Structures are given as structure tokens and as C-alpha cells.
Amino acid sequence: MASGSILAKEVRRIVLEQSKRANVGHIGSALSIADIVAVLYGGAMRIDSPQEKDRDRFILSKGHAALSLYAALHLRGWLSKGDLDTFCGNASFLGVHPEHTLAGIDFSTGSLGQGLSIGAGVALASKLRSSSRRTFVLLSDAECNEGSCWEAITFAAHHALSNLVAIVDLNGQQAFGDTQDVLSMSPMAERWRAFKWDVHEVDGHDGEALLEAIESLDMSSGPPHVLIARTTFGKGVSYMERQLKWHYWPMSDIEYDNARAEVERA
Amino acid sequence: MRATFIKALAEIAERDERVMLLTADLGYTVLEEFAGRFPSRFFNVGVAEQNMLGVATGLAESGFIPFVYSIATFATLRPYEFIRNGPILHQLPVRIVGVGGGFEYGTAGPTHHAVEDVGVLRLQPGITVIAPADYNQARTALETTWELDGPVYYRLGKDEQRLVPGLDGAFSLGRAQLVRDGDALLIVVMGSVAPEAVAAAEELSVDGIECAVLVVASVSPVPEEDLIEQLSRFRTVLTVEAHFVTGGVGSLVAEVAADNGLGCRVVRNGVKVPLGAPGGSEAYLLDHHGLSRGKLREAARLAVLQTASI
């Protein structure tokens, strides 16, 4: 764990640095999942190297938050600073959404509602091969608007894919506003429960609680698992929190300085 | 064609444990041959084609060779974006088996008529597209392509009786098969409507009009050299497909002719109007859309006459 420990604060710092350098948005979504990817890549997942065949798999189904994932890969030592600095550049492997051509990324995502089906296939393959490999899929709450998610949810439960863990980044916001106003998925936990998943509600910014929840899961038998992770869009930068603007906008110089200072103070 | 295909697939599965079969709850009485022999590698995923393609993507990335099976419309159109972002983008060995290309589900109506499946998949680089003309060719096509690295689409018919005279089950990726020669006209045909095209050519032969017939089953990769060689011999080419005239073999032939500056005229026979009433059997619908042997014979005769007057 010591060699792989990742601080969410460092993930946030990289998210701010890179989104400022590249002058792009999606900052709020990336900050929303910073604690989750820090826990996954900082110890929860069994991943010694990207080349290891039986390492745990991670699918960022909400691909638009890829910057946090790049930060985690960098902090794990799988992505060099030079490559990280190509984020959103020309001829780069690091776009706004993750591409499988980058070492450490198994599946390209960006179109919502596809990652969980792929994760179910990976988990099924692990079962068929009696592999200890586990599969983690991170979805957004608004992504659950997609009907295809519920096809995958139904399939995974029917086949008792206990080695599959979905994490829902329940930040309550989507591209046009609050999920409650756009297309309510409430009550999220009850929906998954009704589909026969093992449901855990957890604070998505509490690293210890997240790790504890993941470590408590029985991944050898029984139903698939979902962590309904309550999060705050833009978490860690007070002026971004719950503000729709930060789904889209890049930061001005002053905004960047303020954001950096706040993250460093945390 | 589909029963032969599944039987051949079961034989391959016997030799290779990576081969799996997934169905979106279709293929009753057809898939039992595989399901009975390899129950642990057969999954009926329910009526959920998008998930089927997503699951197959995950399985293929994990080292399996999953075949996914449904009626051609449901296998290609409903999960199209999953095919694009999954097996094609990641270059994974997912095999999409679409049954009933064209009007084979006759009275089932337009929702079951696959007349754009080849077109929408052909326009994607990175997926092999195969439309066999009869069950023997379908078996050869499977046996020679099941182990390819990237994804494959097989457009299958349901018929297990009719054979295309002169084809003898031949198939080769990137090649086309000349099943009949002649000098009056070249007919280029795709899919299980091929016997109709050959029958039309045989009827014209009685009148002394000898038409060549070229079968294109390897749609992607395009049989470019074979097409150039044959198109170069004729002033007029008649394309035949149970598919919209845009996107399928008619478009393909026109592209090859244009790309290579060939002087032939391309007369495309296929579906030219939106689907809808009137409905009927496959034979009725083929005739309605000008694809029965009688309609093709007259289309060919007209094309020959027009060519003579040019």
C-alpha cells in the first residue's frame, strides 16, 4: 500500500494544473471523483503494473472525468509527467475522454451507458477463467438515465457477477442542471436494490469509508456490488461546488490561483 | 445458412475453448446444437442487444472469441454505437451474426427487414463484413475468418437448400467469385438473393444473352482486384442486392468503378423506396422491389439493349 498510496489532494492539484494548462472544462466532474480514484488506485485495487494480466480492471464509464484518472495513473508512476503534459494536445494519447491506446486504460469511454456492459463482460470472463481479477466501473448518476445501464445491471445480477463493483458518482448534477429537475433517478439506491444488487451507500469524499466499504465486499460469490457514493460536484474548490458552470468552463488566472490555494490548504 | 453456420461453429468450438455464443433470445431450434454441446460457453443474454455487444466486448478483451446472434436488424442497428465504440474501436474479435438479411423475414414486416445492415457496417473501417450467397459459402467463410484479430459481421440467410450454381462453397477474404461467364453484361450480386440473379442469367441464356455473374461475399475487405478485372470487361454492370441501393454492393461497385476510372455504367438493383406497406412473403417483396428472377431478367435485358444503343 505504501508504494501505491495516492492522496486525493494530489489528484485535485493535477486536475487543476492540467485543465488550466490545456484551458478546458469538465473540472467539476473530475473533482467529484478525485477521492474515489485516489482510493481505487491508492490501494483498493490489486494493480501492480498495467502489464499484469490478472490485475483488477477499472472502467471509467463517465469518461468525461478522465483527468482524474490520468492524475491517478501518473501518481502510480504509470504515466510520465511529460505524457501528462500532453493532455488535450495534438497527437496526444490523453484526450478529454480516456483512450485504450494509453497504457493503463483498458477501454475507451466517453459515450455514456456503455461501460457497465463491458465491465460485466470482463467480470463474466474472470468467472469463466476462475481468475481472481475484479472489475470496478465508475458511473455518473446522470449516466443511469441511459437504458443500456439497466440492461447491464439486470445481466450482472442474473449471472451473480460478485466480482463486479459499480460505483455511482452521485453528485446530483448533469449537463443542464440538477438531476432531480432533468430526469430524476431518485431513489438511486432503491433502484439498484430492486435489481438485486448488493447496495452500499457511502460518502464519496471519505477515503477511509470508501476503502472500508470496498474491502467489506464478498467478491467470491453472491450478487454484484454497487457503492452509491454521495459526492459534491466540484468538490474541493468552494466556488466550483454544485455550480453547473464548471461542467463546461475553463478557469481564468485568478480562478486558478484561488482554486490551487484552496486545494493546498485542505 | 444459419443452421449450417451454427453447426460449423460448434465444430470450431470443439477445437477452441475461446469460442462462445451469445444470443439476444433468438435462434430457437437453431442454436441448440451449440448450446447443448457447450452449455458453459452459451449465454442467452435476454432481449438486450446493446448489453450483448458490451458484454462481448469485455469477453473479447479478456481473450474469448464471442459470437453474438440475433436477427440482422437487431444485431446491427440497435447496438450500432456499441459495435463502433467496442469491437471496432478496440479491434477485438467479436463476431456479429445477423440472420435474415434483406426480406427473409417477409411477413414479419419492415422492423425485421435488414436492408441497411451491410451499408452501416461497411462504412466503418476496421470490421470485416461478409454476406455469403449460400450455406456452403457461409461455412467456408466462417472456417476461414473465425480467428481474425478484429471484429467480423456475418450476414446470414435462413435457407439451407438452395445453392448458387458454380460457386461450390468458395470463399476468400478480399476476393469475389465469378460463378458464370458471359459477354453481354456483368451481374454483381451480394447475399442470399444470388440464386435469383443466377436464375435470371440462365433464363437470358435461353434467348442467347450470356451474362457473367460475380458473387461478392467479402464486402469488407473489398475484392478490389477482382472487381477491377471484371468491371473492365463490360460496358454495363448490373448490381443486385436485397439491401438499399445506397451503401451495399451497388455503392461498392460504383466506388470501385469511379476510383479506378473504369468506363462501365453501373445499374443498381436494390431497395430504392422507404420500407413499408404493402407487405408479404419474401418472394413477394423481392419481386415488389425488382429483385425476383423475372424482374432481374427484364432489368438485365433492358440494360443490354440500352448498352447496345449507347
Coordinates of C-alpha atoms in Angstrom, one line a residue, chain A:
Chain A
M1 CA 0.0 0.0 0.0
A2 CA 2.8 2.4 0.8
S3 CA 4.2 2.4 -2.7
G4 CA 0.7 2.8 -4.2
S5 CA -0.7 5.3 -1.8
I6 CA -2.4 8.3 -3.5
L7 CA -3.7 11.4 -2.0
A8 CA -6.9 12.9 -3.4
K9 CA -5.3 16.3 -2.8
E10 CA -2.6 15.5 -5.3
V11 CA -5.2 14.2 -7.8
R12 CA -7.1 17.6 -7.4
R13 CA -3.9 19.6 -7.9
I14 CA -3.1 17.8 -11.1
V15 CA -6.7 18.2 -12.3
L16 CA -6.4 22.0 -11.8
E17 CA -3.0 22.2 -13.3
Q18 CA -3.8 20.3 -16.4
S19 CA -7.2 21.8 -17.0
K20 CA -5.7 25.2 -16.6
R21 CA -2.7 24.4 -18.9
A22 CA -5.0 22.9 -21.6
N23 CA -7.7 25.6 -21.0
V24 CA -10.5 23.0 -20.9
G25 CA -13.6 22.3 -18.8
H26 CA -15.1 19.2 -17.1
I27 CA -13.3 20.3 -14.0
G28 CA -16.3 19.8 -11.7
S29 CA -16.8 16.2 -12.8
A30 CA -13.1 15.3 -12.3
L31 CA -13.1 16.9 -8.8
S32 CA -16.2 15.0 -8.0
I33 CA -14.4 11.6 -8.4
A34 CA -11.0 12.6 -7.1
D35 CA -11.4 10.8 -3.8
I36 CA -12.8 7.7 -5.5
V37 CA -10.0 7.2 -8.0
A38 CA -7.5 8.0 -5.2
V39 CA -8.9 5.1 -3.1
L40 CA -9.1 2.8 -6.1
Y41 CA -5.6 3.5 -7.4
G42 CA -4.2 4.1 -3.9
G43 CA -4.8 0.7 -2.5
A44 CA -8.3 -0.7 -3.1
M45 CA -7.5 -2.3 -6.5
R46 CA -4.9 -5.0 -6.9
I47 CA -2.8 -3.5 -9.7
D48 CA 0.9 -3.9 -9.6
S49 CA 1.5 -2.9 -13.2
P50 CA -0.5 -2.2 -16.3
Q51 CA 1.0 -5.3 -18.0
E52 CA -0.2 -7.8 -15.3
K53 CA -2.9 -9.9 -16.9
D54 CA -4.8 -10.7 -13.8
R55 CA -4.7 -7.2 -12.2
D56 CA -8.1 -5.7 -11.3
R57 CA -9.8 -3.7 -14.1
F58 CA -11.2 -0.2 -13.9
I59 CA -13.6 1.3 -16.4
L60 CA -14.3 5.0 -16.2
S61 CA -17.8 4.8 -17.7
K62 CA -18.2 8.5 -17.1
G63 CA -15.3 9.1 -19.4
H64 CA -15.5 12.9 -19.3
A65 CA -13.8 12.9 -15.8
A66 CA -10.7 11.3 -17.3
L67 CA -8.4 13.9 -16.0
S68 CA -8.7 12.5 -12.5
L69 CA -7.8 9.1 -13.9
Y70 CA -4.8 10.4 -15.7
A71 CA -3.7 12.0 -12.4
A72 CA -4.1 8.7 -10.6
L73 CA -2.1 6.9 -13.3
H74 CA 0.6 9.5 -13.0
L75 CA 0.7 9.3 -9.3
R76 CA 1.0 5.5 -9.6
G77 CA 4.0 6.0 -11.8
W78 CA 2.3 4.6 -14.9
L79 CA 2.1 7.9 -16.8
S80 CA 5.1 10.2 -17.0
K81 CA 4.9 13.9 -16.3
G82 CA 5.9 14.5 -20.0
D83 CA 3.0 12.5 -21.2
L84 CA 0.6 14.0 -18.7
D85 CA 1.6 17.4 -20.0
T86 CA 0.3 16.4 -23.5
F87 CA -3.3 16.4 -22.1
C88 CA -5.6 17.7 -24.8
G89 CA -2.6 18.5 -27.1
N90 CA -2.3 17.4 -30.7
A91 CA -1.0 13.9 -31.3
S92 CA -1.6 13.2 -27.6
F93 CA -3.0 9.9 -26.2
L94 CA -4.6 11.9 -23.4
G95 CA -7.9 13.4 -24.6
V96 CA -10.9 14.7 -22.6
H97 CA -12.1 11.1 -22.7
P98 CA -9.8 8.1 -22.0
E99 CA -8.5 6.0 -24.9
H100 CA -7.4 2.4 -24.6
T101 CA -4.3 3.2 -26.6
L102 CA -2.9 4.7 -23.4
A103 CA -1.1 2.1 -21.2
G104 CA -3.2 1.5 -18.1
I105 CA -6.5 2.3 -19.9
D106 CA -8.3 -0.9 -20.9
F107 CA -11.4 0.6 -22.5
S108 CA -12.1 3.8 -24.4
T109 CA -15.1 5.6 -23.0
G110 CA -17.0 8.8 -23.5
S111 CA -20.4 7.7 -24.7
L112 CA -22.4 7.2 -21.5
G113 CA -24.1 3.9 -20.8
Q114 CA -21.6 1.6 -22.3
G115 CA -19.0 0.9 -19.6
L116 CA -21.1 -1.3 -17.3
S117 CA -21.9 -3.8 -20.1
I118 CA -18.2 -4.0 -20.9
G119 CA -17.4 -4.4 -17.2
A120 CA -20.0 -7.2 -17.0
G121 CA -18.3 -9.0 -19.9
V122 CA -14.9 -8.6 -18.2
A123 CA -16.3 -9.9 -14.9
L124 CA -18.0 -12.8 -16.7
A125 CA -14.7 -13.7 -18.4
S126 CA -13.0 -13.7 -15.0
K127 CA -15.6 -16.1 -13.6
L128 CA -15.3 -18.4 -16.6
R129 CA -11.5 -18.4 -16.3
S130 CA -11.6 -18.7 -12.5
S131 CA -9.5 -15.6 -12.3
S132 CA -9.2 -13.6 -9.1
R133 CA -9.4 -10.4 -11.2
R134 CA -12.1 -8.0 -10.0
T135 CA -13.7 -5.3 -12.1
F136 CA -14.6 -1.7 -11.0
V137 CA -16.8 0.5 -13.1
L138 CA -17.4 4.2 -12.2
L139 CA -20.6 5.7 -13.5
S140 CA -22.2 9.0 -13.1
D141 CA -25.7 9.4 -11.6
A142 CA -27.0 11.0 -14.8
E143 CA -25.4 8.2 -16.8
C144 CA -28.1 6.0 -15.2
N145 CA -30.6 7.8 -17.5
E146 CA -29.3 5.5 -20.2
G147 CA -31.5 2.5 -20.6
S148 CA -28.5 0.4 -21.6
C149 CA -27.2 0.7 -18.0
W150 CA -30.2 -1.2 -16.8
E151 CA -29.7 -3.9 -19.3
A152 CA -26.2 -4.4 -17.8
I153 CA -27.5 -4.1 -14.3
T154 CA -30.0 -6.8 -15.0
F155 CA -27.5 -9.1 -16.7
A156 CA -24.9 -8.7 -13.9
A157 CA -27.4 -9.6 -11.2
H158 CA -28.8 -12.6 -13.2
H159 CA -25.3 -14.0 -13.6
A160 CA -24.3 -13.2 -10.0
L161 CA -21.2 -11.3 -11.0
S162 CA -19.9 -10.9 -7.5
N163 CA -16.5 -9.8 -8.9
L164 CA -18.1 -6.7 -10.4
V165 CA -18.3 -3.4 -8.4
A166 CA -20.1 -0.4 -9.8
I167 CA -19.6 2.9 -8.2
V168 CA -22.1 5.6 -8.8
D169 CA -20.8 9.2 -8.5
L170 CA -24.0 10.6 -7.1
N171 CA -23.3 14.3 -7.3
G172 CA -26.8 15.2 -8.3
Q173 CA -25.9 17.3 -11.3
Q174 CA -25.9 16.8 -15.0
A175 CA -25.3 18.9 -18.1
F176 CA -28.4 21.1 -17.8
G177 CA -28.9 21.3 -14.1
D178 CA -29.9 19.2 -11.1
T179 CA -30.7 15.6 -11.9
Q180 CA -33.8 16.0 -9.8
D181 CA -35.0 18.5 -12.3
V182 CA -33.7 17.0 -15.6
L183 CA -34.6 13.3 -15.1
S184 CA -34.8 12.1 -11.6
M185 CA -33.3 8.8 -10.8
S186 CA -34.3 9.0 -7.1
P187 CA -34.2 6.9 -5.1
M188 CA -31.0 5.7 -6.7
A189 CA -30.1 3.1 -4.0
E190 CA -33.5 1.5 -4.1
R191 CA -33.4 1.2 -7.8
W192 CA -30.2 -0.9 -7.7
R193 CA -31.6 -2.8 -4.8
A194 CA -34.7 -3.6 -6.7
F195 CA -32.4 -5.0 -9.5
K196 CA -30.9 -7.4 -6.9
W197 CA -27.5 -5.8 -6.4
D198 CA -25.6 -5.6 -3.1
V199 CA -26.0 -1.9 -2.4
H200 CA -23.8 0.3 -0.1
E201 CA -24.4 4.0 0.4
V202 CA -21.2 5.8 1.3
D203 CA -19.7 9.3 1.5
G204 CA -17.8 9.6 -1.8
H205 CA -15.3 12.0 -0.4
D206 CA -14.4 9.9 2.7
G207 CA -11.4 7.8 1.6
E208 CA -11.5 5.6 4.6
A209 CA -15.2 4.9 4.3
L210 CA -14.8 4.1 0.6
L211 CA -11.9 1.7 1.3
E212 CA -13.7 0.1 4.1
A213 CA -16.8 -0.4 2.0
I214 CA -14.8 -2.0 -0.8
E215 CA -12.9 -4.2 1.5
S216 CA -16.1 -5.4 3.1
L217 CA -17.5 -6.8 -0.2
D218 CA -17.8 -10.5 -0.8
M219 CA -16.4 -10.7 -4.3
S220 CA -16.3 -14.5 -4.5
S221 CA -20.0 -15.3 -4.5
G222 CA -23.4 -13.6 -4.4
P223 CA -24.7 -10.6 -6.3
P224 CA -22.7 -7.8 -7.9
H225 CA -22.0 -4.8 -5.7
V226 CA -22.7 -1.1 -6.1
L227 CA -21.4 1.8 -4.0
I228 CA -23.8 4.7 -4.2
A229 CA -21.2 7.4 -3.5
R230 CA -22.6 10.7 -2.4
T231 CA -20.4 13.4 -3.8
T232 CA -20.3 17.1 -4.4
F233 CA -19.8 18.3 -8.0
G234 CA -16.6 20.4 -8.0
K235 CA -15.6 19.1 -4.5
G236 CA -12.6 20.9 -3.0
V237 CA -12.9 24.2 -4.7
S238 CA -15.6 26.1 -3.0
Y239 CA -16.6 28.4 -5.8
M240 CA -17.0 25.4 -8.1
E241 CA -19.0 23.2 -5.8
R242 CA -22.5 22.5 -7.2
Q243 CA -22.0 25.2 -9.9
L244 CA -23.1 24.0 -13.3
K245 CA -20.7 26.4 -14.9
W246 CA -17.8 24.1 -14.0
H247 CA -19.2 21.4 -16.2
Y248 CA -18.1 23.5 -19.1
W249 CA -15.8 26.4 -18.3
P250 CA -12.0 26.6 -18.1
M251 CA -10.5 28.7 -15.3
S252 CA -9.3 32.3 -15.5
D253 CA -5.9 33.0 -14.0
I254 CA -7.4 34.4 -10.8
E255 CA -9.8 31.5 -10.5
Y256 CA -6.9 29.1 -11.0
D257 CA -4.9 30.8 -8.3
N258 CA -7.8 30.7 -5.8
A259 CA -8.5 27.1 -6.6
R260 CA -4.9 26.0 -6.2
A261 CA -4.6 27.8 -2.9
E262 CA -7.8 26.2 -1.6
V263 CA -6.7 22.7 -2.5
E264 CA -3.3 23.2 -1.0
R265 CA -4.9 24.4 2.3
A266 CA -7.2 21.4 2.5

